[in-house]
Coordinates of C-alpha atoms in Angstrom, one line a residue:
X1 CA 0.0 0.0 0.0
X2 CA 2.9 2.4 0.8
X3 CA 4.3 1.9 -2.7
X4 CA 1.0 2.7 -4.3
X5 CA 0.7 5.9 -2.4
X6 CA 4.3 7.0 -3.4
X7 CA 3.6 6.3 -7.1
X8 CA 0.4 8.2 -7.0
X9 CA 2.3 11.1 -5.4
X10 CA 4.7 11.3 -8.4
X11 CA 1.9 11.2 -10.9
X12 CA -0.1 14.0 -9.3
X13 CA 2.7 16.6 -9.2
X14 CA 2.6 19.0 -12.0
X15 CA 4.9 21.9 -13.0
X16 CA 4.4 24.9 -10.8
X17 CA 2.0 23.2 -8.5
X18 CA 3.0 22.7 -4.8
X19 CA 3.0 19.0 -3.9
X20 CA 2.7 17.1 -0.7
X21 CA 1.9 13.5 -0.1
X22 CA 1.2 11.9 3.3
X23 CA 2.4 8.3 3.5
X24 CA 1.0 6.9 6.7
X25 CA 2.2 10.0 8.6
X26 CA 5.4 10.6 6.7
X27 CA 5.5 13.1 3.9
X28 CA 7.3 11.7 0.8
X29 CA 7.7 12.5 -2.8
X30 CA 9.1 10.7 -5.9
X31 CA 10.7 12.2 -9.0
X32 CA 13.0 11.1 -11.7
X33 CA 16.2 12.2 -13.3
X34 CA 15.8 13.1 -17.0
X35 CA 17.3 11.3 -20.0
X36 CA 17.8 12.7 -23.4
X37 CA 17.5 11.6 -27.0
X38 CA 18.4 13.3 -30.3
X39 CA 15.6 14.0 -32.8
X40 CA 17.5 14.1 -36.1
X41 CA 15.7 15.5 -39.2
X42 CA 17.4 14.7 -42.5
X43 CA 16.6 17.3 -45.2
X44 CA 16.9 16.5 -48.9
X45 CA 15.7 17.8 -52.3
X46 CA 13.9 15.9 -55.0
X47 CA 14.1 17.2 -58.5
X48 CA 11.7 15.6 -61.0
X49 CA 12.0 15.9 -64.8
X50 CA 9.0 15.1 -67.0
X51 CA 9.4 15.0 -70.8
X52 CA 6.8 16.9 -72.9
X53 CA 4.6 14.9 -75.3
X54 CA 5.9 16.8 -78.3
X55 CA 9.6 16.9 -77.4
X56 CA 10.6 15.3 -80.7
X57 CA 9.4 18.4 -82.5
X58 CA 10.9 21.1 -80.3
X59 CA 14.0 21.7 -82.4
X60 CA 12.2 21.6 -85.7
X61 CA 9.2 23.7 -84.9
X62 CA 10.4 26.0 -82.2
X63 CA 14.2 26.0 -82.6
X64 CA 14.7 24.8 -78.9
X65 CA 17.6 22.5 -78.1
X66 CA 17.3 22.4 -74.3
X67 CA 14.6 19.7 -74.0
X68 CA 13.9 17.1 -71.3
X69 CA 14.2 13.8 -73.1
X70 CA 12.9 11.3 -70.5
X71 CA 11.0 11.1 -67.2
X72 CA 13.4 10.8 -64.2
X73 CA 14.1 12.1 -60.7
X74 CA 17.3 12.8 -58.8
X75 CA 17.9 13.6 -55.1
X76 CA 20.3 15.7 -53.2
X77 CA 21.0 15.6 -49.5
X78 CA 21.0 19.2 -48.1
X79 CA 21.4 19.3 -44.3
X80 CA 20.5 17.8 -41.0
X81 CA 18.9 19.5 -38.0
X82 CA 19.0 18.2 -34.5
X83 CA 17.0 18.9 -31.3
X84 CA 17.1 17.3 -27.9
X85 CA 14.0 15.6 -26.5
X86 CA 13.6 14.7 -22.9
X87 CA 11.8 12.0 -20.9
X88 CA 11.9 10.6 -17.3
X89 CA 14.6 8.1 -16.6
X90 CA 12.6 5.5 -14.6
X91 CA 15.8 3.7 -13.7
X92 CA 16.9 6.8 -11.7
X93 CA 14.2 7.6 -9.2
X94 CA 14.7 9.9 -6.3
X95 CA 12.6 9.5 -3.1
X96 CA 12.5 12.5 -0.9
X97 CA 11.0 12.4 2.7
X98 CA 10.3 15.2 5.1
X99 CA 12.6 13.8 7.8
X100 CA 15.2 16.4 7.0
X101 CA 12.7 19.1 7.8
X102 CA 12.5 20.3 4.2
X103 CA 9.0 21.5 3.2
X104 CA 8.1 19.1 0.4
X105 CA 5.2 21.3 -0.6
X106 CA 7.7 23.7 -2.1
X107 CA 9.0 21.2 -4.6
X108 CA 7.6 21.6 -8.1
X109 CA 7.6 18.8 -10.6
X110 CA 6.7 18.5 -14.3
X111 CA 3.7 16.4 -15.3
X112 CA 6.2 13.7 -16.2
X113 CA 7.7 13.7 -12.7
X114 CA 10.9 15.7 -13.4
X115 CA 12.2 18.1 -10.8
X116 CA 11.5 21.7 -11.9
X117 CA 12.0 24.0 -8.9
X118 CA 12.0 24.7 -5.2
X119 CA 10.2 27.6 -3.6
X120 CA 9.6 29.4 -6.9
X121 CA 6.4 30.6 -8.6
X122 CA 4.9 29.2 -11.8
X123 CA 6.0 32.4 -13.7
X124 CA 9.6 31.7 -12.8
X125 CA 9.3 28.1 -14.1
X126 CA 7.5 29.2 -17.3
X127 CA 9.0 32.5 -18.5
X128 CA 7.1 33.9 -21.5
X129 CA 9.4 33.5 -24.6
X130 CA 8.3 34.2 -28.2
X131 CA 7.8 30.9 -30.0
X132 CA 10.0 30.2 -33.0
X133 CA 8.8 28.2 -35.9
X134 CA 11.1 26.0 -37.8
X135 CA 11.8 27.7 -41.2
X136 CA 10.2 25.9 -44.1
X137 CA 12.1 25.3 -47.3
X138 CA 10.8 26.7 -50.5
X139 CA 8.0 24.8 -52.1
X140 CA 8.6 23.3 -55.5
X141 CA 6.5 23.8 -58.6
X142 CA 4.4 20.6 -58.8
X143 CA 2.8 21.3 -62.2
X144 CA 1.8 18.2 -64.1
X145 CA 0.8 18.1 -67.8
X146 CA -2.9 17.8 -66.8
X147 CA -2.6 21.1 -65.0
X148 CA -0.8 22.6 -67.9
X149 CA -3.6 21.7 -70.2
X150 CA -6.2 23.0 -67.7
X151 CA -4.5 26.4 -67.6
X152 CA -3.6 26.6 -71.3
X153 CA -6.1 27.3 -74.1
X154 CA -5.6 24.5 -76.5
X155 CA -7.0 25.5 -79.9
X156 CA -10.0 23.4 -80.9
X157 CA -8.3 22.5 -84.2
X158 CA -5.5 20.8 -82.2
X159 CA -8.0 18.4 -80.7
X160 CA -9.4 17.5 -84.1
X161 CA -5.9 16.8 -85.6
X162 CA -5.2 13.2 -86.3
X163 CA -1.4 12.7 -86.1
X164 CA 1.0 13.8 -83.4
X165 CA 2.9 15.9 -85.9
X166 CA -0.2 17.8 -86.9
X167 CA -1.0 18.5 -83.3
X168 CA 2.6 19.8 -82.7
X169 CA 2.5 22.0 -85.7
X170 CA -0.8 23.6 -84.7
X171 CA 0.5 24.1 -81.1
X172 CA 3.7 25.8 -82.5
X173 CA 1.6 28.2 -84.6
X174 CA -0.4 29.1 -81.5
X175 CA 2.8 29.8 -79.6
X176 CA 4.0 32.1 -82.4
X177 CA 0.6 33.9 -82.5
X178 CA 0.9 34.5 -78.7
X179 CA 4.4 36.0 -79.2
X180 CA 3.2 38.3 -81.9
X181 CA 0.3 39.5 -79.8
X182 CA 2.6 40.3 -77.0
X183 CA 4.9 42.3 -79.4
X184 CA 1.9 44.2 -80.8
X185 CA 0.6 45.0 -77.3
X186 CA 4.0 46.3 -76.2
X187 CA 4.2 48.5 -79.3
X188 CA 0.6 49.7 -79.0
X189 CA -0.3 48.3 -82.4
X190 CA -3.6 46.7 -81.4
X191 CA -7.1 47.8 -82.2
X192 CA -8.2 48.0 -78.6
X193 CA -5.6 48.7 -75.9
X194 CA -6.3 47.8 -72.3
X195 CA -7.7 50.7 -70.2
X196 CA -4.6 51.4 -68.1
X197 CA -1.1 50.3 -67.3
X198 CA -2.1 47.7 -64.7
X199 CA -4.6 46.2 -67.2
X200 CA -1.8 46.0 -69.8
X201 CA 0.5 44.2 -67.3
X202 CA -2.2 41.7 -66.5
X203 CA -2.8 40.9 -70.1
X204 CA 0.9 40.5 -70.7
X205 CA 1.1 38.1 -67.7
X206 CA -1.7 36.0 -69.1
X207 CA -0.1 35.9 -72.5
X208 CA 3.3 34.8 -71.0
X209 CA 1.6 32.1 -68.9
X210 CA -0.2 30.9 -71.9
X211 CA 2.9 30.7 -74.0
X212 CA 4.9 29.0 -71.2
X213 CA 2.2 26.3 -70.7
X214 CA 2.2 25.5 -74.4
X215 CA 6.0 25.6 -74.7
X216 CA 6.3 23.1 -71.8
X217 CA 4.4 20.6 -73.9
X218 CA 7.6 20.6 -76.1
X219 CA 10.4 21.2 -73.6
X220 CA 9.0 19.3 -70.6
X221 CA 8.8 20.4 -66.9
X222 CA 11.1 20.4 -64.0
X223 CA 9.7 20.4 -60.4
X224 CA 11.5 20.6 -57.1
X225 CA 10.3 19.3 -53.7
X226 CA 12.0 19.9 -50.4
X227 CA 11.5 16.8 -48.2
X228 CA 12.6 15.6 -44.8
X229 CA 12.5 12.5 -42.5
X230 CA 12.9 12.3 -38.8
X231 CA 14.9 9.8 -36.7
X232 CA 15.2 9.4 -33.0
X233 CA 18.5 8.3 -31.5
X234 CA 19.1 7.7 -27.8
X235 CA 22.8 7.8 -27.0
X236 CA 24.2 5.2 -24.7
X237 CA 27.8 4.9 -25.6
X238 CA 30.5 6.2 -28.0
X239 CA 29.7 4.7 -31.4
X240 CA 29.2 5.3 -35.1
X241 CA 25.4 4.7 -35.7
X242 CA 23.9 4.4 -39.2
X243 CA 20.7 6.5 -39.2
X244 CA 19.7 5.7 -42.8
X245 CA 21.1 5.5 -46.3
X246 CA 20.8 7.9 -49.2
X247 CA 20.8 7.3 -52.9
X248 CA 20.9 10.1 -55.5
X249 CA 18.6 7.9 -57.6
X250 CA 16.1 6.9 -54.9
X251 CA 16.5 9.4 -52.1
X252 CA 16.3 8.4 -48.5
X253 CA 16.2 4.6 -48.0
X254 CA 16.3 2.1 -45.2
X255 CA 19.6 1.7 -43.4
X256 CA 19.6 -2.0 -44.2
X257 CA 19.5 -1.3 -47.9
X258 CA 23.1 -1.3 -49.1
X259 CA 22.3 0.4 -52.4
X260 CA 22.8 3.9 -50.9
X261 CA 25.6 5.5 -48.9
X262 CA 25.1 5.6 -45.1
X263 CA 24.2 8.7 -43.2
X264 CA 26.2 8.2 -40.0
X265 CA 25.8 9.8 -36.5
X266 CA 29.3 9.7 -34.9
X267 CA 28.8 10.0 -31.1
X268 CA 31.6 10.6 -28.6
X269 CA 30.4 10.4 -25.0
X270 CA 32.0 12.2 -22.0
X271 CA 30.5 10.9 -18.8
X272 CA 30.4 12.9 -15.6
X273 CA 32.8 11.5 -13.0
X274 CA 31.6 11.4 -9.4
X275 CA 35.0 12.4 -7.9
X276 CA 35.2 15.6 -10.0
X277 CA 31.6 16.6 -9.6
X278 CA 32.0 18.6 -6.3
X279 CA 31.2 22.3 -6.1
X280 CA 34.4 23.9 -7.3
X281 CA 33.7 27.0 -5.2
X282 CA 34.4 25.1 -2.0
X283 CA 37.8 24.2 -0.7
X284 CA 38.7 20.7 0.4
X285 CA 38.0 21.4 4.1
X286 CA 34.5 22.8 3.3
X287 CA 33.7 19.7 1.1
X288 CA 34.7 17.4 4.0
X289 CA 32.3 19.3 6.4
X290 CA 29.5 19.2 3.8
X291 CA 29.6 15.4 3.6
X292 CA 27.6 15.2 6.8
X293 CA 25.3 18.0 5.8
X294 CA 23.6 16.7 2.6
X295 CA 19.9 17.1 1.9
X296 CA 17.8 14.3 0.3
X297 CA 17.0 16.6 -2.7
X298 CA 19.2 15.4 -5.6
X299 CA 19.8 17.1 -8.9
X300 CA 21.7 15.9 -12.0
X301 CA 25.1 17.0 -13.3
X302 CA 24.9 16.0 -17.0
X303 CA 27.7 14.5 -19.1
X304 CA 28.4 15.6 -22.6
X305 CA 28.0 14.3 -26.1
X306 CA 30.0 15.4 -29.1
X307 CA 28.3 14.4 -32.3
X308 CA 28.7 14.8 -36.1
X309 CA 26.3 13.7 -38.8
X310 CA 28.2 12.6 -41.8
X311 CA 27.4 11.6 -45.4
X312 CA 30.6 10.5 -47.1
X313 CA 33.0 13.4 -46.7
X314 CA 30.1 15.9 -46.1
X315 CA 29.4 17.0 -42.6
X316 CA 25.7 17.7 -42.3
X317 CA 25.7 18.8 -38.6
X318 CA 28.0 19.0 -35.7
X319 CA 27.6 20.0 -32.0
X320 CA 28.5 19.4 -28.4
X321 CA 25.4 18.8 -26.1
X322 CA 24.8 18.1 -22.4
X323 CA 23.2 14.7 -22.0
X324 CA 21.4 13.9 -18.8
X325 CA 21.9 10.1 -18.6
X326 CA 25.7 10.5 -18.8
X327 CA 25.6 12.5 -15.5
X328 CA 25.5 11.7 -11.8
X329 CA 23.0 12.6 -9.1
X330 CA 24.3 15.2 -6.6
X331 CA 22.6 16.2 -3.3
X332 CA 21.9 19.8 -2.4
X333 CA 23.6 20.9 0.8
X334 CA 21.4 20.7 3.9
X335 CA 22.5 24.1 5.1
X336 CA 20.7 25.7 2.2
X337 CA 17.4 25.0 4.1
X338 CA 18.4 26.0 7.6
X339 CA 18.4 29.8 7.3
X340 CA 15.5 32.1 8.0
X341 CA 15.0 32.6 4.2
X342 CA 14.5 29.5 2.1
X343 CA 16.4 29.3 -1.2
X344 CA 14.7 29.8 -4.6
X345 CA 16.0 27.1 -7.0
X346 CA 15.1 26.6 -10.7
X347 CA 16.2 23.3 -12.3
X348 CA 16.8 22.6 -15.9
X349 CA 14.2 19.9 -16.6
X350 CA 16.0 18.9 -19.8
X351 CA 19.3 18.0 -18.2
X352 CA 18.5 18.0 -14.4
X353 CA 21.1 20.5 -13.4
X354 CA 20.6 23.8 -11.5
X355 CA 19.7 26.8 -13.7
X356 CA 19.8 29.4 -11.0
X357 CA 19.6 29.6 -7.2
X358 CA 18.8 32.6 -5.0
X359 CA 19.3 32.5 -1.2

């Protein structure tokens, strides 16, 4: 029954809310050290080429050499972005009792059971920061030939033509007529000019769009899409970890598919060492005295992870990050809680260390 009460205590504590649990006369509280994973987003670009149905007549009828000859796609790896995600480490629980005369109701936990603060207001735990949205890559032109036809006025005589050459010749004549109309409009040699300058610009835009749509039936189309895929990696040791593979012909593929080149996360772990985790502001004598004056409130001193994300000789991302699970649990000094004024402590819920403390 006691265990059930303690577990319920941890589940009921939320960020910024004071928490106190009575366990058969003894106040106790359970929270967890955090652990971190990397959320890696691989960004790449897909370029799709689609040949026009009248490509074989582009040189002869329009004098155009630069023509897409076949339908194909190619892919290019552009960058990687990484963010840290946090969850409770259920293998590292901390049970705090009130036997040390520390008011547990002043401890604030997150809804996931991570230590957030002591003797601080909700506003201090949740400062108002402007939200930043991840920049979106430019969107490609996804025009298909069906859409070209829908936006382009195909002369009725083209639809009645029997052979493909006849259709191509009629389309080429329409392109030349559009070009002539644009020239006459620019020179003012038309029977009925648009009413003003803006109307003239709009007519010119329509003529250019019409010509472009018809011309693409000869030259083909090129469309670009900016794509991404997300992977989650939880570091446990120094290693070279294959996130996925990439092929210029097929794009992002499964890491087990050896057709592509591997996209590798190279992780170098630096764990926190207990013997070096003492407060560097204290001398050796003070540390010795503090050994018998430790509170039951534990916080985390994170270790570090140096990572690079590599594709061949290309480095897509590189950074050094604090990682909670490579750290050690350290107790707060008991004498922090013995003065007339209780300390105000804010903890970093992502890594478990102290963000700031005011006595």
